[in-house]
Short mmCIF file of C-alpha atoms and ligand atoms in Angstrom, two decimals:
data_model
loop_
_atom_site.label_atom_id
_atom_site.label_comp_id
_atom_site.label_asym_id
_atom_site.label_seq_id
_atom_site.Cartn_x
_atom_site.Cartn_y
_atom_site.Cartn_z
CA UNK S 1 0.00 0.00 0.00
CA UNK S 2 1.43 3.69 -1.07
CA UNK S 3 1.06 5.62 2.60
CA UNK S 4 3.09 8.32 1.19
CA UNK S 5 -0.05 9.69 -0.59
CA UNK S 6 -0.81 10.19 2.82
CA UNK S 7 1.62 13.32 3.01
CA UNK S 8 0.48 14.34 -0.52
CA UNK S 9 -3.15 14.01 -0.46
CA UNK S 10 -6.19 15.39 1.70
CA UNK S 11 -7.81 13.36 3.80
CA UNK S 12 -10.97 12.66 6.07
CA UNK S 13 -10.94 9.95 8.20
CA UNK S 14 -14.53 8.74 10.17
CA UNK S 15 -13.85 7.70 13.75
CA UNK S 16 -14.38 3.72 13.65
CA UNK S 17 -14.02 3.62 17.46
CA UNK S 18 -14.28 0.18 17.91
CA UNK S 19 -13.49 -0.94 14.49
CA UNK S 20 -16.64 -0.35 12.66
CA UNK S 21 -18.38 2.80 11.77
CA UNK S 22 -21.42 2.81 13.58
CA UNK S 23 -24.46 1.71 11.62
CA UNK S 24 -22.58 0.99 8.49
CA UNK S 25 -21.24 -1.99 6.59
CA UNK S 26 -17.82 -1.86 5.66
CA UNK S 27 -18.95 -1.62 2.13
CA UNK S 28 -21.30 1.14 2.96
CA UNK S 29 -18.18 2.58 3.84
CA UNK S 30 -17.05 2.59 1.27
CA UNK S 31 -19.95 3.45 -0.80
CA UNK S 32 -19.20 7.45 0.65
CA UNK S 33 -15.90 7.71 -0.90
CA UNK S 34 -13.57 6.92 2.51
CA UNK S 35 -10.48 6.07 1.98
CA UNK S 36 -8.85 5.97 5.45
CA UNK S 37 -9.97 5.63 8.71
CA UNK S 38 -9.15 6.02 12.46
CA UNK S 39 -9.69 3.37 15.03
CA UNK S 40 -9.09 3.62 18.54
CA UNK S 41 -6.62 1.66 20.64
CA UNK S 42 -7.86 2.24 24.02
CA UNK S 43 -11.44 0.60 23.20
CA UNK S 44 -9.78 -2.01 20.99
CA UNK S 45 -7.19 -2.66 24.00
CA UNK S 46 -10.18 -3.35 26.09
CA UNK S 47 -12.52 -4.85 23.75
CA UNK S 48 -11.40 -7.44 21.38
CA UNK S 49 -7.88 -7.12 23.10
CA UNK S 50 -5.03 -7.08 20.67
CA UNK S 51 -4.11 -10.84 20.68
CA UNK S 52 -7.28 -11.33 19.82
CA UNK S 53 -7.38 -8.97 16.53
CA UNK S 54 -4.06 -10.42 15.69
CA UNK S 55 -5.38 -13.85 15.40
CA UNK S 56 -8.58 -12.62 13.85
CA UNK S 57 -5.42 -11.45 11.17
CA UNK S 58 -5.21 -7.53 11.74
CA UNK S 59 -8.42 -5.15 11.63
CA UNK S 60 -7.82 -4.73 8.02
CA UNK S 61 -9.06 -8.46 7.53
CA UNK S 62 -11.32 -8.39 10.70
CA UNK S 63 -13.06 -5.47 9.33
CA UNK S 64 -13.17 -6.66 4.97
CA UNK S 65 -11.49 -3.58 4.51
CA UNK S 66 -9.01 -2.37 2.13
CA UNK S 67 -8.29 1.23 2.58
CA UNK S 68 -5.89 3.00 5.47
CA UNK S 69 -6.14 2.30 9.02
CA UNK S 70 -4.79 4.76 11.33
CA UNK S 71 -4.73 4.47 15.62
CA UNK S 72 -4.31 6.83 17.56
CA UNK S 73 -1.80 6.04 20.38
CA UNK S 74 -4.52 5.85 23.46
CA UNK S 75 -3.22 8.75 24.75
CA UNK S 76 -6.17 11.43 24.74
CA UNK S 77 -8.99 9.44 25.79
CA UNK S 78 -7.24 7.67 27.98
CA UNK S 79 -5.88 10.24 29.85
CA UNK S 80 -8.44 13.25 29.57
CA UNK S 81 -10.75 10.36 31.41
CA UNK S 82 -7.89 9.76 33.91
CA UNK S 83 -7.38 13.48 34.62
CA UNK S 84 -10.92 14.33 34.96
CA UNK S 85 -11.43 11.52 37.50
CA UNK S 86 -13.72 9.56 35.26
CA UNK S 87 -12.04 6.98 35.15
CA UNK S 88 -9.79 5.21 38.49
CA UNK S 89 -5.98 5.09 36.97
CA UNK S 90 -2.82 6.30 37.78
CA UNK S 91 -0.38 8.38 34.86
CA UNK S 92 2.74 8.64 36.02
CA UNK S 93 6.87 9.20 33.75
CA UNK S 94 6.37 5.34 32.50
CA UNK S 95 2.86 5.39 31.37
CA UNK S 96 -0.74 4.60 32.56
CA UNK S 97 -1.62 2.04 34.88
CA UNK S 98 -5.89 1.61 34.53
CA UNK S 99 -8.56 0.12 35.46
CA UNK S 100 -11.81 -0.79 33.02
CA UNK S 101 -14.80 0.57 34.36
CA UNK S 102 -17.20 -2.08 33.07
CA UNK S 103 -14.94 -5.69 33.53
CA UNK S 104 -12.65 -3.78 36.71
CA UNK S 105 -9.57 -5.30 34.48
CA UNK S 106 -5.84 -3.85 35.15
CA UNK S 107 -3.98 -2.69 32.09
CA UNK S 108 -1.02 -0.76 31.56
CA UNK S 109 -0.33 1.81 28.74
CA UNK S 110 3.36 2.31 28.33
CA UNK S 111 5.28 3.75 25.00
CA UNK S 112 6.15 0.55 24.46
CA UNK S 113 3.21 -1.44 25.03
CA UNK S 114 1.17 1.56 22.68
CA UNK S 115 3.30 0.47 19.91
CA UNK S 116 3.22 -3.37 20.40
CA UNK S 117 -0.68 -2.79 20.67
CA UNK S 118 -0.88 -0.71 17.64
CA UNK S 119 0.95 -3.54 15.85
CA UNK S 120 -1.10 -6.37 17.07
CA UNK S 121 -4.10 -4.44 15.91
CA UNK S 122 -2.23 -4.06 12.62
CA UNK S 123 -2.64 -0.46 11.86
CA UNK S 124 -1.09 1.05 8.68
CA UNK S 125 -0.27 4.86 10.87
CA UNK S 126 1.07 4.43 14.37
CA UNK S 127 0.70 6.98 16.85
CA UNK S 128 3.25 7.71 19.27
CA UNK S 129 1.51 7.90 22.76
CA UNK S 130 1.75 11.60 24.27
CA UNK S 131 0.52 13.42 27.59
CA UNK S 132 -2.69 14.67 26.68
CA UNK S 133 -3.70 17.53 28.74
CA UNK S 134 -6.60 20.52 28.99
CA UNK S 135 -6.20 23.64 26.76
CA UNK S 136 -6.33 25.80 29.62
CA UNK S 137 -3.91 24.87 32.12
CA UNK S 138 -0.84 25.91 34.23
CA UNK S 139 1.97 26.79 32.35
CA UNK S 140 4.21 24.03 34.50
CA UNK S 141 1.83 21.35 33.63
CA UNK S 142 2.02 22.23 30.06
CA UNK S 143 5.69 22.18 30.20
CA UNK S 144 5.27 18.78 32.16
CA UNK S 145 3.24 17.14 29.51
CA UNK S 146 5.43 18.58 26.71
CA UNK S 147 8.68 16.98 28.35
CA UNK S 148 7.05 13.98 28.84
CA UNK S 149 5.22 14.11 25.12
CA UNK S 150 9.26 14.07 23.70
CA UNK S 151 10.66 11.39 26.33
CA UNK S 152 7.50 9.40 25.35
CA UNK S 153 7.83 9.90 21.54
CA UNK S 154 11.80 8.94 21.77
CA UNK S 155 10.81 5.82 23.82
CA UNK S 156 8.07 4.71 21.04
CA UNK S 157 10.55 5.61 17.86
CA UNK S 158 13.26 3.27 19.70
CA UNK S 159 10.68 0.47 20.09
CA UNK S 160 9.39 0.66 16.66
CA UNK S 161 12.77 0.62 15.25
CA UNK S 162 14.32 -2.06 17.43
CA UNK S 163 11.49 -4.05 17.82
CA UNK S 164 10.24 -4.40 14.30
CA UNK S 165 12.48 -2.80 12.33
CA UNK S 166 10.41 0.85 12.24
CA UNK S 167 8.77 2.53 8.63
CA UNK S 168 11.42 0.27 6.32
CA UNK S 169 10.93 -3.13 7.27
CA UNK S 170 7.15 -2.82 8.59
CA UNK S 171 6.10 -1.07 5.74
CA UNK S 172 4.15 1.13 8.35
CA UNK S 173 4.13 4.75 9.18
CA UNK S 174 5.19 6.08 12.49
CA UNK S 175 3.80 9.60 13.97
CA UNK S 176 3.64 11.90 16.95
CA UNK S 177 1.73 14.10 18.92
CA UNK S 178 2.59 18.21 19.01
CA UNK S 179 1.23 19.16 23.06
CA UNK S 180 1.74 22.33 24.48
CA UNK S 181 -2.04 23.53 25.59
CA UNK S 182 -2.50 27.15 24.30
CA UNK S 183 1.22 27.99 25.23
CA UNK S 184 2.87 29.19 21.57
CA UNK S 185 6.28 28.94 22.68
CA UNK S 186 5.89 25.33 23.99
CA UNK S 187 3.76 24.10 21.05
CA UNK S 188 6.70 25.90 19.02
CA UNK S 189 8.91 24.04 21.35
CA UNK S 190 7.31 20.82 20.87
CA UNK S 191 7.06 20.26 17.58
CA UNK S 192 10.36 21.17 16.85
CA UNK S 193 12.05 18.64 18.91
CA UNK S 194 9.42 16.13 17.30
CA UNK S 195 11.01 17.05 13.98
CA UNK S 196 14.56 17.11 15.25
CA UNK S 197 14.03 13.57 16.64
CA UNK S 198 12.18 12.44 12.89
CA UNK S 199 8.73 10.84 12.22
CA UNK S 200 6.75 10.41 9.57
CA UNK S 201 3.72 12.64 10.45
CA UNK S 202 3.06 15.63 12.99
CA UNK S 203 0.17 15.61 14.28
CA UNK S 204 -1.86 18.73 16.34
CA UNK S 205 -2.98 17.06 19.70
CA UNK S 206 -5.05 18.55 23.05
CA UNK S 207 -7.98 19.83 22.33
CA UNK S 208 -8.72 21.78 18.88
CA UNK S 209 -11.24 24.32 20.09
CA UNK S 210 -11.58 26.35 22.85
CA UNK S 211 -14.20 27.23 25.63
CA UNK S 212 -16.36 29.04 23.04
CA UNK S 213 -16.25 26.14 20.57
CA UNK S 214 -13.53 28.33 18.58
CA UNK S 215 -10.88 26.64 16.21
CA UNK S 216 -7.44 27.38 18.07
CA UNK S 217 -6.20 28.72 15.02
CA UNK S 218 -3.07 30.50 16.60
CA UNK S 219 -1.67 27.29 18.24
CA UNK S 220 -2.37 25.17 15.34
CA UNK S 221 -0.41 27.74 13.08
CA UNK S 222 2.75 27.96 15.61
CA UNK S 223 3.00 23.93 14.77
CA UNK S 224 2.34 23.76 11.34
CA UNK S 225 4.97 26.88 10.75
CA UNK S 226 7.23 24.00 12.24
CA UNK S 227 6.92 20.85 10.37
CA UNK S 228 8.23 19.93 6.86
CA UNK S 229 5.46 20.10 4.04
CA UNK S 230 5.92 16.23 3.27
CA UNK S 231 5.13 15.01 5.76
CA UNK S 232 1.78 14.01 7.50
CA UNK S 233 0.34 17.04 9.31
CA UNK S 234 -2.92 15.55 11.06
CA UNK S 235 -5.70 17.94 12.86
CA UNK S 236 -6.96 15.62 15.31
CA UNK S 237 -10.09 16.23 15.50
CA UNK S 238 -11.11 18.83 13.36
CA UNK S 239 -13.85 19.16 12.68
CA UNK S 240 -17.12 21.58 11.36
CA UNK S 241 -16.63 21.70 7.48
CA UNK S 242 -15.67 25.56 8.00
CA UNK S 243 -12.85 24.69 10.44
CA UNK S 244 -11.46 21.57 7.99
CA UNK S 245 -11.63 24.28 5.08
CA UNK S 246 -9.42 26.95 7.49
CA UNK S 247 -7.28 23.38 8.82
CA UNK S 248 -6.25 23.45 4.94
CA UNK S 249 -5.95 27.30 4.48
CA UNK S 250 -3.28 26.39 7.25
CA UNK S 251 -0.91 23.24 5.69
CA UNK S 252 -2.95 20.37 7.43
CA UNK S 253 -4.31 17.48 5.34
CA UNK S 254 -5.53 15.00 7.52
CA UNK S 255 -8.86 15.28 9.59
CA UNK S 256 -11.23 13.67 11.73
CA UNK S 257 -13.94 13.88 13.97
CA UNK S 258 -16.76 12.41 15.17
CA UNK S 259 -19.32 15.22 14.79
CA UNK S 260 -19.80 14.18 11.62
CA UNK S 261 -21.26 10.50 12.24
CA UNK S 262 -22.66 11.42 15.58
CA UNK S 263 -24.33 14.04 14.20
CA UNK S 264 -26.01 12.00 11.52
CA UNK S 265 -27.27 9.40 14.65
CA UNK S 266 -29.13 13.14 15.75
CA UNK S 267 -31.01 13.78 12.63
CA UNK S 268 -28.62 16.87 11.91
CA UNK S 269 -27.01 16.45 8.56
CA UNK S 270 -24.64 19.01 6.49
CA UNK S 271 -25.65 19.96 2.54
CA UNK S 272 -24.95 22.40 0.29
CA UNK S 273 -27.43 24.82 1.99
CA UNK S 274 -26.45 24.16 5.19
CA UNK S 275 -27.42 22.49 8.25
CA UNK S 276 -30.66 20.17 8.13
CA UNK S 277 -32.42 19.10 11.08
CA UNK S 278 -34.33 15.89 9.58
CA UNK S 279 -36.17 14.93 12.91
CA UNK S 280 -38.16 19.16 12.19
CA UNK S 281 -41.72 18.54 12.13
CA UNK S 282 -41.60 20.68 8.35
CA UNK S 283 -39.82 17.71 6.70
CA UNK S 284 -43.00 14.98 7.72
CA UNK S 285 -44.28 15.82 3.86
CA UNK S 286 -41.06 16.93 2.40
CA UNK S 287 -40.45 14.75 -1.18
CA UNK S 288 -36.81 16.25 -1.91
CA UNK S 289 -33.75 14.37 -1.01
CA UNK S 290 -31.92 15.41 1.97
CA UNK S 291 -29.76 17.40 -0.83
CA UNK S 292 -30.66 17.41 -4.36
CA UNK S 293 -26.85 17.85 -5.04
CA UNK S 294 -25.93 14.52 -3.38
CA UNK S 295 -25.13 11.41 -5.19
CA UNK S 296 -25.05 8.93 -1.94
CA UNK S 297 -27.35 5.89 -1.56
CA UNK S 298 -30.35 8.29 0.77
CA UNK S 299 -30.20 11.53 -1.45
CA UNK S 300 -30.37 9.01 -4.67
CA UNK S 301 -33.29 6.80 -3.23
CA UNK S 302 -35.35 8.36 -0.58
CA UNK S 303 -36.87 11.75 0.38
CA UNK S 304 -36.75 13.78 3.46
CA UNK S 305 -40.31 12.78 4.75
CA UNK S 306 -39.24 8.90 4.62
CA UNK S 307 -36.42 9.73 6.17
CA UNK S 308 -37.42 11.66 8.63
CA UNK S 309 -40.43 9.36 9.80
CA UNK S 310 -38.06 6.58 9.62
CA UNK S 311 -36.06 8.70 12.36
CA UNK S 312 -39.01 9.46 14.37
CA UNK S 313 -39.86 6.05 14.71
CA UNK S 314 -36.49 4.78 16.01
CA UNK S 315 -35.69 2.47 12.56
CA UNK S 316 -31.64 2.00 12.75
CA UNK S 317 -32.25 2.21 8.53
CA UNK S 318 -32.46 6.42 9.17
CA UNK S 319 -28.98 6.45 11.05
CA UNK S 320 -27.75 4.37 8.01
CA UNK S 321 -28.89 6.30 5.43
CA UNK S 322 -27.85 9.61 7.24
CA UNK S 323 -24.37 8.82 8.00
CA UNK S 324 -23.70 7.72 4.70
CA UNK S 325 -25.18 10.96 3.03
CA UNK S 326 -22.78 13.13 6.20
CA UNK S 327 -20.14 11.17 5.13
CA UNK S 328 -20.51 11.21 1.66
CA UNK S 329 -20.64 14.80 1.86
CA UNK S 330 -17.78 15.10 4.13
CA UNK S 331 -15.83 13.15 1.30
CA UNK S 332 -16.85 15.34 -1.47
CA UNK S 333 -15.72 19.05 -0.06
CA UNK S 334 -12.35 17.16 0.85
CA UNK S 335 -12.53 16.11 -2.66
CA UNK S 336 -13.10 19.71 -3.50
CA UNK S 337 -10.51 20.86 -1.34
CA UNK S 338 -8.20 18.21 -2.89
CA UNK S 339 -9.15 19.30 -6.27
CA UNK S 340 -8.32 22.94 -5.31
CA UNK S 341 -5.04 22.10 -3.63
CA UNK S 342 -3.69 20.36 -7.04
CA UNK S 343 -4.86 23.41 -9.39
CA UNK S 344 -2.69 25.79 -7.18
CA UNK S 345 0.07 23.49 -7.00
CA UNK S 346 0.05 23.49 -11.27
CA UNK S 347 -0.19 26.90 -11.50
CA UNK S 348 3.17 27.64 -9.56
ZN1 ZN N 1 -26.66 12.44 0.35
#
């Protein structure tokens, strides 16, 4: 598999949290245009467990599916739960030690046992685990969770190299995490010691918006103004279609979030007019699709008012149809955006 289009290349990757995106087939899937998505490795950890997944022959072949498979190291769910008390754990300059709050199993989230995880699972983009931390915070924890972001990253390069051999012999792609809260001089910081130590992606980590729901535009500039242009430059979690479209005014090219599926589960899907609430009381006799300028399986075969009584009703068929048509459209302005991207590159 070429990853490097990954540093080329715009893409949108749906959240399939526990390897599947809710509601949909993997073919479904791939019916909207996806070409990569991002699982996570703290709810795979816990449920399959990586041995498992490994002898079920990667997610890839668990899952029937043949595009990119990212994870992201554990890090940011794992510990914005642990730091918020939600979950019982302990984070200290080795790792996590956790407990799951459903089974009351003991696990432990170490560089090194992030990596060997991430392997089992058989992703195609490993994550390096970082110190996730709040946006707003004290300056010494940010510096704190920066340090231990780089002694973290160096620890999880080492592994992948000695261990397996790193990018070369797995054929995989290793990145990192750029911390720093809303500190410019530490994200600054940050990502240039990520470079200086060498991975194959850079990606923006914490959270992406602030109090007021705001793109943190500033810090995510500071980072990108700091990693080469071929490499991966990931915006976790971004986001509205506005803040994607201002992600790639920046230099980013990879996105993801899970707005855009969860959304669809609400009855609140994007189009090219905007924001439609399908579950409003004025679509109950509405015969145009959800958008007339859709080409997805719902906009194709079914109008608003099935749809929407569908949704009313609690049939699982409306959060189908509806996160294939956000997804599909999600797909088609990164197409745009792609589209875009390659024009300006010509004309130079
Ligand atoms: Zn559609």
């Amino acid at each position: 598999m070429d990853l490097d289009i990954l540093k080329r290349k715009l893409f949108f990757m749906p959240d399939a949290t526990k390897g599947a995106v809710r509601y949909l087939t993997t073919e479904q899937l791939e019916s909207t245009g996806t070409e990569a998505i991002v699982t996570n490795t703290l709810h795979l950890l816990i449920s399959p467990g990586p041995d498992t997944i490994q002898q079920l022959g990667g997610i890839k072949k668990m899952m029937n599916w043949n595009g990119i498979v990212f994870t992201d190291s554990g890090g940011f769910q794992l510990f914005s739960l642990l730091h918020s008390k939600k979950w019982e754990g302990e984070i200290d300059d080795n790792g996590a030690v956790f407990k799951s709050p459903k089974q009351g199993d003991i696990y432990k989230l170490t560089p090194e046992t992030s990596i060997d995880i991430q392997m089992k699972i058989g992703s195609d983009v490993l994550v390096a685990l970082d110190d996730c931390r709040d946006t707003e915070i004290e300056r010494e924890d940010a510096e704190r969770s920066v340090e231990r972001t780089l002694e973290w990253a160096v620890r999880c390069k080492n592994h992948f190299e000695k261990e397996y051999g790193g990018t070369q012999q797995t054929d995989k792609l290793l990145t990192c995490v750029v911390q720093g809260a809303n500190y410019l001089d530490l994200r600054e910081y940050c990502a240039k010691e990520l470079v200086r130590i060498g991975f194959d992606g850079y990606n923006f980590g914490g959270y992406v918006v602030n109090k007021d729901g705001e793109l943190v535009e500033e810090e995510m500039k500071v980072v990108i103004d700091n990693v080469p242009e071929d490499k991966i430059r990931y915006a976790m979690g971004v986001g509205k279609p506005e803040d994607i479209i201002r992600g790639v005014g920046l230099g980013y090219n990879l996105f993801d979030t899970v707005l855009v599926t969860r959304n669809a589960r609400h009855g609140t899907v994007y189009t090219s007019d905007g924001i439609l609430r399908v579950k409003n009381s004025e679509m109950a006799l509405d015969l145009k699709p959800i958008d007339s300028k859709c080409s997805c399986e719902c906009c194709k075969n079914y109008s608003r008012a099935y749809v929407h009584h569908m949704l009313r009703n609690g049939e699982a068929t409306a959060l189908t149809l509806l996160t294939i048509h956000n997804l599909t459209h999600y797909q088609e302005l990164i197409e745009k955006l792609n589209k875009q991207k390659l024009e300006r590159i010509s004309k130079k």
